[in-house]
PDB file of C-alpha atoms in Angstrom:
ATOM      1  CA  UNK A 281      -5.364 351.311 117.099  1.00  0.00           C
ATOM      2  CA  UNK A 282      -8.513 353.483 117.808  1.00  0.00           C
ATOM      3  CA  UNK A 283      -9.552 351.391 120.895  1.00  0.00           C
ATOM      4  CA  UNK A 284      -5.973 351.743 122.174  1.00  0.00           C
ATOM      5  CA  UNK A 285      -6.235 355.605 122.037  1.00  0.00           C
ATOM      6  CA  UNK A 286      -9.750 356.023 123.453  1.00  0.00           C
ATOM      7  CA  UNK A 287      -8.508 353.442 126.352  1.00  0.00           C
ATOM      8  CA  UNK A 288      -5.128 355.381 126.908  1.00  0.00           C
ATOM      9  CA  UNK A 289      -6.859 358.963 127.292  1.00  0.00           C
ATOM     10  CA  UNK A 290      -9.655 357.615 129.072  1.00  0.00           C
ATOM     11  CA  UNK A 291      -7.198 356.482 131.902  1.00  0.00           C
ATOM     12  CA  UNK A 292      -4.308 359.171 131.319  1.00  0.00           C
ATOM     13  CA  UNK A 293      -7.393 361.602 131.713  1.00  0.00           C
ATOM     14  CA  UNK A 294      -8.391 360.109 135.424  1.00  0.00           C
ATOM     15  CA  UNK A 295      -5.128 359.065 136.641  1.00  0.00           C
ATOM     16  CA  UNK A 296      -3.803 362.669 135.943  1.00  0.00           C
ATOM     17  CA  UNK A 297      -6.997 364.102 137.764  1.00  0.00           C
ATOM     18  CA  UNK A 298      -6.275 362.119 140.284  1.00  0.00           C
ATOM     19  CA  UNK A 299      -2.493 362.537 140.800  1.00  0.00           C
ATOM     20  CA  UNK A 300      -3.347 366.860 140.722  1.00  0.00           C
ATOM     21  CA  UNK A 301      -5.758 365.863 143.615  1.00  0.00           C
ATOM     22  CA  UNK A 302      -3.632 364.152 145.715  1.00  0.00           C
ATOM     23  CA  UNK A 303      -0.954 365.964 145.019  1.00  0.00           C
ATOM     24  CA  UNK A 304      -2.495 368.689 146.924  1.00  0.00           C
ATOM     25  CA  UNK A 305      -3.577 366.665 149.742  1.00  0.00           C
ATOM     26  CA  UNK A 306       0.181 365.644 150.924  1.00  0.00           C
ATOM     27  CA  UNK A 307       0.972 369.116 152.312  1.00  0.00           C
ATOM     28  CA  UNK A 308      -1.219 368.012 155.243  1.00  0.00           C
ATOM     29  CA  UNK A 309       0.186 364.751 156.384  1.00  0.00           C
ATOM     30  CA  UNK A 310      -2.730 364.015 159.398  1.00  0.00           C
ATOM     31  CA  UNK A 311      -5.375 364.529 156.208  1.00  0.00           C
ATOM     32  CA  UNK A 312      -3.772 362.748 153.595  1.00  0.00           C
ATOM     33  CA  UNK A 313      -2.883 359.818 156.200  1.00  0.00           C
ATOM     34  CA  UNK A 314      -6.741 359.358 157.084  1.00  0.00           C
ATOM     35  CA  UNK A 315      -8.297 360.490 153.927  1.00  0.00           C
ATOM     36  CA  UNK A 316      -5.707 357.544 152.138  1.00  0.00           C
ATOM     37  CA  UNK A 317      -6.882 354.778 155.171  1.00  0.00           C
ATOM     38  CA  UNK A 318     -10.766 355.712 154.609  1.00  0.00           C
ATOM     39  CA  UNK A 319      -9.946 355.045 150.780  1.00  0.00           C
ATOM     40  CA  UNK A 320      -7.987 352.027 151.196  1.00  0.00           C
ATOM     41  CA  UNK A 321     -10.538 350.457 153.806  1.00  0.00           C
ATOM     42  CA  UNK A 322     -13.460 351.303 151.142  1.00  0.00           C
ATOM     43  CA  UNK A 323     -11.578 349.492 148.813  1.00  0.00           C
ATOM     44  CA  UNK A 324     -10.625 346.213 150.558  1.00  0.00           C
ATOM     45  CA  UNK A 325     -14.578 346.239 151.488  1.00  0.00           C
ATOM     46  CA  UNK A 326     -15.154 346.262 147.845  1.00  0.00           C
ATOM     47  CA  UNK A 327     -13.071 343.643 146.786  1.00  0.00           C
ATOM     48  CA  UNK A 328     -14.794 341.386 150.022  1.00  0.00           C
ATOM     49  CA  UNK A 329     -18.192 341.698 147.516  1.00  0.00           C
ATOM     50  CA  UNK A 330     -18.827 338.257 146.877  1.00  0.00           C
ATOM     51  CA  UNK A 331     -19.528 339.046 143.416  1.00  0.00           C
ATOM     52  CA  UNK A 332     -15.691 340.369 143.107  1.00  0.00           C
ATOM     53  CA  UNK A 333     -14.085 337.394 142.160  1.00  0.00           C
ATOM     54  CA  UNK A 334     -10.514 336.883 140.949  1.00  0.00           C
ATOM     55  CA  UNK A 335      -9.847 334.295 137.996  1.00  0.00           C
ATOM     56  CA  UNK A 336      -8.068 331.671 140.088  1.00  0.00           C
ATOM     57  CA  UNK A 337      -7.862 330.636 143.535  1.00  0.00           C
ATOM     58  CA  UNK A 338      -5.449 331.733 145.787  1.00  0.00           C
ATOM     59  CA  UNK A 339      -4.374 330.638 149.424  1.00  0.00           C
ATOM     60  CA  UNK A 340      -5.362 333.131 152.130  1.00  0.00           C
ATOM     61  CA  UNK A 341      -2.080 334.988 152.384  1.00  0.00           C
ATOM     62  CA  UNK A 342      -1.595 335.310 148.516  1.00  0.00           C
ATOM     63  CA  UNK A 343      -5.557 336.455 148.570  1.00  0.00           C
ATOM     64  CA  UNK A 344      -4.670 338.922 151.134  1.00  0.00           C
ATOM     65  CA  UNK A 345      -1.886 340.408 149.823  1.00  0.00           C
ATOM     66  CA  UNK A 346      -3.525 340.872 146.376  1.00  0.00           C
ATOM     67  CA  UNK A 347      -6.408 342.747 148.159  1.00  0.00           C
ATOM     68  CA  UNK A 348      -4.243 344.783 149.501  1.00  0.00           C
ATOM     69  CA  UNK A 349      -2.079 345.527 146.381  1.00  0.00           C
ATOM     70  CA  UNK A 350      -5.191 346.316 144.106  1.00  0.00           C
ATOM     71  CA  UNK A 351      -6.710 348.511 147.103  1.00  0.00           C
ATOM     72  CA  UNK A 352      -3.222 350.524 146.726  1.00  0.00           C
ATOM     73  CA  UNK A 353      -3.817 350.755 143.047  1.00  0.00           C
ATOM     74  CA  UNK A 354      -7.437 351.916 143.500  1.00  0.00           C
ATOM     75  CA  UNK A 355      -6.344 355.125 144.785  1.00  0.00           C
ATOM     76  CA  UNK A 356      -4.762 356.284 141.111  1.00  0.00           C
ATOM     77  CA  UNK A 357      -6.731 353.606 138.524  1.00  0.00           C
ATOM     78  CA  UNK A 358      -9.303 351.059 138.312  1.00  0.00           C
ATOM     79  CA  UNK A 359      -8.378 347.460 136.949  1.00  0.00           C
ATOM     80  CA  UNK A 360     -10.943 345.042 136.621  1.00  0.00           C
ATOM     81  CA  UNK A 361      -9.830 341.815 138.250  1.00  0.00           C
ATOM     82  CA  UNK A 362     -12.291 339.497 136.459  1.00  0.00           C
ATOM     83  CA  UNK A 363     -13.733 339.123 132.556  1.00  0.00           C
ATOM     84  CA  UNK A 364     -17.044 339.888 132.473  1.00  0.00           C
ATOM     85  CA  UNK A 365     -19.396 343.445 132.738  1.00  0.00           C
ATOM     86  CA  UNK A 366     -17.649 345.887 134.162  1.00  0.00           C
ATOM     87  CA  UNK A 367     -20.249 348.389 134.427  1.00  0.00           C
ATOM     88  CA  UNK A 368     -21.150 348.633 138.141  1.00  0.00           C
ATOM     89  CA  UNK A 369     -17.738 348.447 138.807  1.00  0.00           C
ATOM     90  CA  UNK A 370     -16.378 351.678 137.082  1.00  0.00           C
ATOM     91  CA  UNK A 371     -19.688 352.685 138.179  1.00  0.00           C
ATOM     92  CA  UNK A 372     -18.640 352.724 142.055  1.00  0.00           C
ATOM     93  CA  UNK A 373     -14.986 353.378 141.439  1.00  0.00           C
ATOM     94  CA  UNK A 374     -15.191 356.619 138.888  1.00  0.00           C
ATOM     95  CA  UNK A 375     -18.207 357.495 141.464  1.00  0.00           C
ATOM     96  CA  UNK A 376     -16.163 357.357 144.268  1.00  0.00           C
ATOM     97  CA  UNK A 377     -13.109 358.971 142.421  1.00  0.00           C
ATOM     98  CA  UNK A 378     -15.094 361.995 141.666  1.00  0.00           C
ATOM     99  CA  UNK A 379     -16.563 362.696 144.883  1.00  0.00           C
ATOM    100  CA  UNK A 380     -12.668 361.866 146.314  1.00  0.00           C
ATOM    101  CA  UNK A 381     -11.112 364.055 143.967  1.00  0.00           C
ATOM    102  CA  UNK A 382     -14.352 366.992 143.991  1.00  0.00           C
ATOM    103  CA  UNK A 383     -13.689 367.243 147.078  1.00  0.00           C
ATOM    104  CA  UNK A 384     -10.391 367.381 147.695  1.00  0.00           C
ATOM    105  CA  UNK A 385     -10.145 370.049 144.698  1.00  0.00           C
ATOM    106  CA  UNK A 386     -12.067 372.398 146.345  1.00  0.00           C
ATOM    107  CA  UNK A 387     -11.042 372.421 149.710  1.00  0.00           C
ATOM    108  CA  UNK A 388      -7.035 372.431 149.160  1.00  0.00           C
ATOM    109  CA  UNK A 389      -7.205 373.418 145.523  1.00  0.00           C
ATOM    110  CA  UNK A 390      -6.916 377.017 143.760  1.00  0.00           C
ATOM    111  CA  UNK A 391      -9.366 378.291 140.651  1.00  0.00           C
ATOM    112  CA  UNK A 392      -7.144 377.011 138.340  1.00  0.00           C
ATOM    113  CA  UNK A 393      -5.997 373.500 139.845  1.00  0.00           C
ATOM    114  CA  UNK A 394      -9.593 372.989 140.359  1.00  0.00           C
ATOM    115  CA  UNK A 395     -10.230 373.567 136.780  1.00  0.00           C
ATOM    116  CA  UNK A 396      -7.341 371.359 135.489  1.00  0.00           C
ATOM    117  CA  UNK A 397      -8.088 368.679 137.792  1.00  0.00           C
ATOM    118  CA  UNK A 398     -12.019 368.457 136.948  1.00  0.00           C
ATOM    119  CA  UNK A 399     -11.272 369.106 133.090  1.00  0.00           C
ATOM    120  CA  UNK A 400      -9.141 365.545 133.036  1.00  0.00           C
ATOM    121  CA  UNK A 401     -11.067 364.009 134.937  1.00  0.00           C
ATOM    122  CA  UNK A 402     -14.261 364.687 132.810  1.00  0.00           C
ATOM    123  CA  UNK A 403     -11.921 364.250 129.665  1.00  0.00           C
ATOM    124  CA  UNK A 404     -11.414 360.595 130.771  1.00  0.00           C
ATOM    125  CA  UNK A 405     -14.827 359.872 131.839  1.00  0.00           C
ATOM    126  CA  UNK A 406     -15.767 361.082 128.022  1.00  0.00           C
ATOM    127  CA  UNK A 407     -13.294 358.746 126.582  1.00  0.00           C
ATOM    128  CA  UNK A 408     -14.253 355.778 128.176  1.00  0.00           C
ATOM    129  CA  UNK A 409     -18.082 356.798 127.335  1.00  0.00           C
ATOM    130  CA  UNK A 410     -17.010 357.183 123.928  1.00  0.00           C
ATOM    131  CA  UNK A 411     -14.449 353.758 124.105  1.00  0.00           C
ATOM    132  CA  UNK A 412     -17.984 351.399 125.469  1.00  0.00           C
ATOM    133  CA  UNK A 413     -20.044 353.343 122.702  1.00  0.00           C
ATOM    134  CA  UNK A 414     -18.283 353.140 119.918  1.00  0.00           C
ATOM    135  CA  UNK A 415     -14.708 350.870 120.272  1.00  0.00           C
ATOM    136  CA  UNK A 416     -15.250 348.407 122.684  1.00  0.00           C
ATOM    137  CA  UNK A 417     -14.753 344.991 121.175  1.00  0.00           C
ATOM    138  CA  UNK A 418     -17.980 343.781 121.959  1.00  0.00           C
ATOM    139  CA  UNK A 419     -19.401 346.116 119.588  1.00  0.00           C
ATOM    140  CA  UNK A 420     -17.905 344.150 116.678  1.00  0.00           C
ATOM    141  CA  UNK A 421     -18.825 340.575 117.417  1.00  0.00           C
ATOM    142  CA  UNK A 422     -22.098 340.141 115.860  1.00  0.00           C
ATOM    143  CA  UNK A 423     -24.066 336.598 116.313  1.00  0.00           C
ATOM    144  CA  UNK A 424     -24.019 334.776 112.799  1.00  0.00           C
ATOM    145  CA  UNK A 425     -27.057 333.744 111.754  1.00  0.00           C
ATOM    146  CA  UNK A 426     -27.794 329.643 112.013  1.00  0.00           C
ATOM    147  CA  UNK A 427     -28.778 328.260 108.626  1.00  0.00           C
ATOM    148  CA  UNK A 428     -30.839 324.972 108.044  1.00  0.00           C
ATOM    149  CA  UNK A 429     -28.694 323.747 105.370  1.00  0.00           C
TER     150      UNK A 429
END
């Protein structure tokens, strides 16, 4: 159950951070409309890297539309879409996030929203540090050794 905790604050800590930011973007709809297209353009770019694979095949319209539903998801959490490493991938999305959500902070945010909203979001990024250090499943499985028996 301690994975499940470390993996539930890590992303309760950025999604909140990231709701507090955008929150504070809708007052101005012009901003929020093109801030929300650059983000969702990034996004479909970075699911067109050819090492961004899904699972399974899809046809071209299901493919499209599932582009465009994890693009929308992007904007609050990150979901791996394949097994595998997963580090350059949080890499470029908590990357992006932060500068997103930096900057948005500052320039609509006051003192203390700024606070809040940076405090969560560095909360979460701890918890996932501390979830790959320490809880990650992969830390268990050990190689057995091979006997000549």
């Amino acid at each position: 159950y301690k994975r499940q905790v470390m993996h539930y604050c890590w992303s309760i800590g950025t999604i909140v951070s990231r709701t507090i930011s955008l929150f504070l973007v809708l007052h101005d709809f012009y901003i929020a409309t093109v801030g929300f297209a650059i983000h969702f353009a990034i996004m479909i770019l970075f699911l067109q890297h050819p090492k961004i694979k899904f699972e399974r095949e899809f046809s071209l319209k299901s493919k499209i539309l599932l582009t465009c539903l994890l693009a929308f998801t992007y904007t609050f959490h990150a979901i791996p879409v394949r097994d595998g490493k997963t580090r350059y991938f949080y890499g470029f999305v908590y990357t992006l996030f932060a500068i997103e959500n930096l900057a948005l902070l500052v320039y609509f945010g006051t003192a203390i929203q700024i606070a809040i909203g940076a405090s969560c979001f560095s909360v979460g990024i701890l918890f996932m540090i501390l979830y790959y250090a320490v809880f990650h499943p992969s830390n268990y499985v050990r190689p057995q050794p091979v006997s000549n028996v």
